[in-house]
Amino acid sequence: MSGLDPRDGAFYARSVHDVARDLVGCVIRHGRTAGRVVEVESYHQEEPACHAFGGLTERTRVLFGPPGRAYVYRSYGVHALLNAVAEDEAVGAAALIRALEPIEGIDLMRRRRGLESVRELCSGPGKLTQALGVGVDLNGTSLLDGPIEVLPPPAGVVAPRVVTGTRIGINKAVELPWRFCDAGSACVSRPWPEPMRRGAAAAA
């Protein structure tokens, strides 16, 4: 962990990989619901899996804007996916929030998701936005003082053991080890293959 506070713009104005790694353990709150981040992936304009790879467009405008904003887009016309914009302005980079461990508003999350299993409420990028009530209308809003709050790890909670591996759900740049997970969490979007586990520092 860098020691930076995610409520400070400096947290996001640095390498997207550092941002992604340090988001693990933080809390994301929207309205009456909140969860602890247990899985994040980083994306950068220099690799083809990133939306910014093709340059600045109307769709990617937020990615090239100030760091510390929410980039929320609809995947396959169905699920809203939440990203935190990182690095310097004019650099297209973002950290995709892939999974949360629910900690507040669990009954509301259950109603929104239509299921009971706490472990599965936020175990995927589209699942967590549905559980939190986050939609594409929040694209471009500030993560510093906007409706989506990103808070430091809760006091008294054991720091996550972050492991890294290749990203999932993509078909380009699949070899890059830019997926960051809390090795001790049962709420990640996909079980972690033991042979792929390694210290987070290896991804820097």
mmCIF file of C-alpha atoms in Angstrom:
data_model
loop_
_atom_site.group_PDB
_atom_site.id
_atom_site.type_symbol
_atom_site.label_atom_id
_atom_site.label_comp_id
_atom_site.label_asym_id
_atom_site.label_seq_id
_atom_site.Cartn_x
_atom_site.Cartn_y
_atom_site.Cartn_z
ATOM 1 C CA MET A 1 0.000 0.000 0.000
ATOM 2 C CA SER A 2 1.204 3.489 -0.862
ATOM 3 C CA GLY A 3 -0.287 5.192 2.181
ATOM 4 C CA LEU A 4 -2.176 7.590 -0.100
ATOM 5 C CA ASP A 5 -5.819 8.306 0.661
ATOM 6 C CA PRO A 6 -8.315 7.527 -2.158
ATOM 7 C CA ARG A 7 -10.173 10.714 -1.200
ATOM 8 C CA ASP A 8 -7.113 12.658 -2.428
ATOM 9 C CA GLY A 9 -6.585 13.264 -6.141
ATOM 10 C CA ALA A 10 -2.925 12.269 -5.809
ATOM 11 C CA PHE A 11 -4.058 8.675 -5.236
ATOM 12 C CA TYR A 12 -5.193 8.431 -8.867
ATOM 13 C CA ALA A 13 -2.542 10.632 -10.512
ATOM 14 C CA ARG A 14 0.045 7.844 -10.829
ATOM 15 C CA SER A 15 0.586 4.494 -12.517
ATOM 16 C CA VAL A 16 -2.732 2.767 -13.137
ATOM 17 C CA HIS A 17 -1.182 -0.486 -11.902
ATOM 18 C CA ASP A 18 -0.314 1.091 -8.552
ATOM 19 C CA VAL A 19 -3.811 2.541 -8.340
ATOM 20 C CA ALA A 20 -5.405 -0.831 -9.090
ATOM 21 C CA ARG A 21 -3.276 -2.640 -6.524
ATOM 22 C CA ASP A 22 -3.952 -0.034 -3.823
ATOM 23 C CA LEU A 23 -7.702 -0.041 -4.441
ATOM 24 C CA VAL A 24 -7.830 -3.618 -3.136
ATOM 25 C CA GLY A 25 -9.026 -3.297 0.457
ATOM 26 C CA CYS A 26 -10.630 0.124 -0.027
ATOM 27 C CA VAL A 27 -14.376 0.629 0.385
ATOM 28 C CA ILE A 28 -16.736 1.783 -2.359
ATOM 29 C CA ARG A 29 -20.023 3.292 -1.206
ATOM 30 C CA HIS A 30 -23.014 4.478 -3.194
ATOM 31 C CA GLY A 31 -26.058 5.583 -1.282
ATOM 32 C CA ARG A 32 -26.947 3.019 1.395
ATOM 33 C CA THR A 33 -24.762 0.249 -0.004
ATOM 34 C CA ALA A 34 -21.042 -0.372 0.269
ATOM 35 C CA GLY A 35 -18.453 -3.072 -0.263
ATOM 36 C CA ARG A 36 -14.768 -3.709 0.263
ATOM 37 C CA VAL A 37 -12.802 -3.982 -2.976
ATOM 38 C CA VAL A 38 -11.366 -7.482 -3.453
ATOM 39 C CA GLU A 39 -10.567 -7.540 -7.179
ATOM 40 C CA VAL A 40 -9.383 -4.910 -9.672
ATOM 41 C CA GLU A 41 -7.883 -4.937 -13.182
ATOM 42 C CA SER A 42 -5.763 -2.209 -14.755
ATOM 43 C CA TYR A 43 -6.051 -1.001 -18.355
ATOM 44 C CA HIS A 44 -3.749 1.363 -20.276
ATOM 45 C CA GLN A 45 -3.988 3.051 -23.659
ATOM 46 C CA GLU A 46 -0.862 1.278 -24.913
ATOM 47 C CA GLU A 47 -2.536 -2.155 -24.960
ATOM 48 C CA PRO A 48 -5.463 -3.253 -27.170
ATOM 49 C CA ALA A 49 -7.798 -4.450 -24.402
ATOM 50 C CA CYS A 50 -8.155 -0.848 -23.206
ATOM 51 C CA HIS A 51 -10.947 1.315 -24.642
ATOM 52 C CA ALA A 52 -8.405 4.144 -24.934
ATOM 53 C CA PHE A 53 -6.205 2.110 -27.305
ATOM 54 C CA GLY A 54 -7.921 3.671 -30.325
ATOM 55 C CA GLY A 55 -7.354 7.203 -29.081
ATOM 56 C CA LEU A 56 -9.678 9.970 -27.955
ATOM 57 C CA THR A 57 -13.320 9.535 -28.972
ATOM 58 C CA GLU A 58 -16.592 10.727 -27.515
ATOM 59 C CA ARG A 59 -16.939 7.386 -25.740
ATOM 60 C CA THR A 60 -13.436 7.532 -24.224
ATOM 61 C CA ARG A 61 -13.416 11.242 -23.387
ATOM 62 C CA VAL A 62 -13.657 10.555 -19.639
ATOM 63 C CA LEU A 63 -10.687 8.145 -19.819
ATOM 64 C CA PHE A 64 -8.496 10.955 -21.124
ATOM 65 C CA GLY A 65 -9.773 13.455 -18.579
ATOM 66 C CA PRO A 66 -8.675 14.232 -15.029
ATOM 67 C CA PRO A 67 -7.754 11.269 -12.821
ATOM 68 C CA GLY A 68 -10.096 10.396 -9.987
ATOM 69 C CA ARG A 69 -13.270 10.249 -12.044
ATOM 70 C CA ALA A 70 -15.641 7.370 -12.650
ATOM 71 C CA TYR A 71 -15.609 5.814 -16.101
ATOM 72 C CA VAL A 72 -18.875 3.886 -16.291
ATOM 73 C CA TYR A 73 -19.829 2.178 -19.532
ATOM 74 C CA ARG A 74 -22.331 -0.430 -20.613
ATOM 75 C CA SER A 75 -20.876 -3.801 -21.552
ATOM 76 C CA TYR A 76 -22.651 -5.634 -24.391
ATOM 77 C CA GLY A 77 -25.547 -3.244 -23.937
ATOM 78 C CA VAL A 78 -26.494 -4.835 -20.615
ATOM 79 C CA HIS A 79 -24.197 -4.364 -17.605
ATOM 80 C CA ALA A 80 -22.733 -1.089 -16.332
ATOM 81 C CA LEU A 81 -19.046 -1.463 -15.425
ATOM 82 C CA LEU A 82 -17.289 0.876 -12.974
ATOM 83 C CA ASN A 83 -13.716 2.075 -13.499
ATOM 84 C CA ALA A 84 -11.511 4.620 -11.728
ATOM 85 C CA VAL A 85 -9.655 6.902 -14.156
ATOM 86 C CA ALA A 86 -5.930 7.075 -13.389
ATOM 87 C CA GLU A 87 -2.623 8.632 -14.481
ATOM 88 C CA ASP A 88 -2.125 12.110 -15.919
ATOM 89 C CA GLU A 89 -4.790 13.930 -17.875
ATOM 90 C CA ALA A 90 -4.544 13.087 -21.605
ATOM 91 C CA VAL A 91 -3.344 9.546 -20.767
ATOM 92 C CA GLY A 92 -6.071 6.940 -21.209
ATOM 93 C CA ALA A 93 -5.913 4.560 -18.246
ATOM 94 C CA ALA A 94 -8.363 3.154 -15.727
ATOM 95 C CA ALA A 95 -8.784 0.524 -13.033
ATOM 96 C CA LEU A 96 -11.821 -1.740 -13.489
ATOM 97 C CA ILE A 97 -13.524 -2.682 -10.223
ATOM 98 C CA ARG A 98 -14.221 -6.400 -10.683
ATOM 99 C CA ALA A 99 -15.508 -7.551 -7.295
ATOM 100 C CA LEU A 100 -16.522 -6.345 -3.841
ATOM 101 C CA GLU A 101 -17.154 -7.979 -0.499
ATOM 102 C CA PRO A 102 -20.531 -6.557 0.656
ATOM 103 C CA ILE A 103 -20.396 -4.743 4.000
ATOM 104 C CA GLU A 104 -23.347 -2.297 4.077
ATOM 105 C CA GLY A 105 -26.892 -2.375 2.746
ATOM 106 C CA ILE A 106 -26.821 -6.119 2.106
ATOM 107 C CA ASP A 107 -30.614 -6.503 2.178
ATOM 108 C CA LEU A 108 -30.942 -3.763 -0.453
ATOM 109 C CA MET A 109 -28.260 -5.454 -2.545
ATOM 110 C CA ARG A 110 -30.205 -8.718 -2.325
ATOM 111 C CA ARG A 111 -33.368 -7.043 -3.586
ATOM 112 C CA ARG A 112 -31.536 -5.400 -6.459
ATOM 113 C CA ARG A 113 -29.782 -8.615 -7.438
ATOM 114 C CA GLY A 114 -32.672 -10.975 -6.723
ATOM 115 C CA LEU A 115 -30.579 -13.490 -4.807
ATOM 116 C CA GLU A 116 -29.602 -14.340 -1.251
ATOM 117 C CA SER A 117 -25.941 -15.417 -1.434
ATOM 118 C CA VAL A 118 -23.789 -12.648 0.026
ATOM 119 C CA ARG A 119 -20.719 -14.077 -1.688
ATOM 120 C CA GLU A 120 -22.305 -13.710 -5.124
ATOM 121 C CA LEU A 121 -23.891 -10.271 -4.692
ATOM 122 C CA CYS A 122 -20.856 -8.358 -5.987
ATOM 123 C CA SER A 123 -18.652 -11.124 -7.420
ATOM 124 C CA GLY A 124 -18.331 -9.577 -10.870
ATOM 125 C CA PRO A 125 -18.121 -6.098 -12.425
ATOM 126 C CA GLY A 126 -21.717 -6.087 -13.659
ATOM 127 C CA LYS A 127 -23.029 -7.662 -10.476
ATOM 128 C CA LEU A 128 -21.475 -5.066 -8.193
ATOM 129 C CA THR A 129 -22.853 -2.077 -10.093
ATOM 130 C CA GLN A 130 -26.336 -3.597 -9.976
ATOM 131 C CA ALA A 131 -25.960 -4.243 -6.246
ATOM 132 C CA LEU A 132 -24.720 -0.692 -5.613
ATOM 133 C CA GLY A 133 -27.260 0.942 -7.919
ATOM 134 C CA VAL A 134 -24.528 2.431 -10.127
ATOM 135 C CA GLY A 135 -25.497 3.194 -13.723
ATOM 136 C CA VAL A 136 -23.971 4.852 -16.772
ATOM 137 C CA ASP A 137 -25.553 8.130 -15.696
ATOM 138 C CA LEU A 138 -22.645 8.387 -13.228
ATOM 139 C CA ASN A 139 -20.026 8.295 -15.978
ATOM 140 C CA GLY A 140 -17.605 11.194 -15.521
ATOM 141 C CA THR A 141 -18.554 11.972 -11.931
ATOM 142 C CA SER A 142 -15.831 12.620 -9.371
ATOM 143 C CA LEU A 143 -14.729 9.821 -7.065
ATOM 144 C CA LEU A 144 -13.387 12.464 -4.673
ATOM 145 C CA ASP A 145 -16.611 14.307 -3.895
ATOM 146 C CA GLY A 146 -19.265 12.720 -6.086
ATOM 147 C CA PRO A 147 -22.061 10.206 -5.494
ATOM 148 C CA ILE A 148 -19.676 7.227 -5.609
ATOM 149 C CA GLU A 149 -17.345 7.335 -2.613
ATOM 150 C CA VAL A 150 -14.008 5.539 -2.453
ATOM 151 C CA LEU A 151 -12.824 5.286 1.142
ATOM 152 C CA PRO A 152 -9.642 3.997 2.802
ATOM 153 C CA PRO A 153 -9.563 0.429 4.143
ATOM 154 C CA PRO A 154 -11.602 0.137 7.360
ATOM 155 C CA ALA A 155 -9.657 0.509 10.591
ATOM 156 C CA GLY A 156 -8.925 -2.740 12.357
ATOM 157 C CA VAL A 157 -9.335 -4.890 9.258
ATOM 158 C CA VAL A 158 -6.387 -7.092 8.327
ATOM 159 C CA ALA A 159 -4.661 -5.750 5.210
ATOM 160 C CA PRO A 160 -5.366 -7.872 2.133
ATOM 161 C CA ARG A 161 -2.697 -10.147 0.700
ATOM 162 C CA VAL A 162 -2.739 -8.972 -2.892
ATOM 163 C CA VAL A 163 -1.936 -11.479 -5.612
ATOM 164 C CA THR A 164 -1.647 -10.786 -9.328
ATOM 165 C CA GLY A 165 -2.400 -12.673 -12.499
ATOM 166 C CA THR A 166 -3.720 -12.275 -16.020
ATOM 167 C CA ARG A 167 -6.969 -10.442 -16.671
ATOM 168 C CA ILE A 168 -10.149 -12.339 -17.474
ATOM 169 C CA GLY A 169 -13.116 -11.836 -19.784
ATOM 170 C CA ILE A 170 -11.006 -10.342 -22.599
ATOM 171 C CA ASN A 171 -9.456 -11.707 -25.801
ATOM 172 C CA LYS A 172 -6.644 -9.202 -26.333
ATOM 173 C CA ALA A 173 -3.452 -8.629 -24.339
ATOM 174 C CA VAL A 174 -4.432 -11.667 -22.290
ATOM 175 C CA GLU A 175 -0.854 -12.284 -21.173
ATOM 176 C CA LEU A 176 -0.510 -9.099 -19.106
ATOM 177 C CA PRO A 177 -0.512 -9.749 -15.312
ATOM 178 C CA TRP A 178 -2.773 -6.820 -14.495
ATOM 179 C CA ARG A 179 -5.413 -8.488 -12.327
ATOM 180 C CA PHE A 180 -5.133 -7.763 -8.588
ATOM 181 C CA CYS A 181 -7.055 -9.777 -5.983
ATOM 182 C CA ASP A 182 -7.350 -10.219 -2.251
ATOM 183 C CA ALA A 183 -6.103 -13.802 -1.914
ATOM 184 C CA GLY A 184 -8.153 -14.336 1.225
ATOM 185 C CA SER A 185 -11.536 -13.313 -0.180
ATOM 186 C CA ALA A 186 -14.272 -15.698 -1.300
ATOM 187 C CA CYS A 187 -15.988 -12.871 -3.212
ATOM 188 C CA VAL A 188 -13.665 -12.621 -6.223
ATOM 189 C CA SER A 189 -15.288 -13.021 -9.635
ATOM 190 C CA ARG A 190 -13.405 -16.197 -10.470
ATOM 191 C CA PRO A 191 -11.457 -18.586 -8.209
ATOM 192 C CA TRP A 192 -7.749 -17.880 -8.182
ATOM 193 C CA PRO A 193 -5.554 -20.600 -9.775
ATOM 194 C CA GLU A 194 -2.911 -21.443 -7.177
ATOM 195 C CA PRO A 195 -0.043 -21.786 -9.730
ATOM 196 C CA MET A 196 -0.673 -18.186 -10.887
ATOM 197 C CA ARG A 197 -0.397 -16.646 -7.439
ATOM 198 C CA ARG A 198 2.489 -14.344 -6.756
ATOM 199 C CA GLY A 199 3.245 -11.167 -4.861
ATOM 200 C CA ALA A 200 1.682 -7.980 -6.172
ATOM 201 C CA ALA A 201 5.090 -6.357 -6.573
ATOM 202 C CA ALA A 202 5.707 -8.578 -9.594
ATOM 203 C CA ALA A 203 3.186 -6.597 -11.637
ATOM 204 C CA ALA A 204 4.822 -3.219 -11.119
#
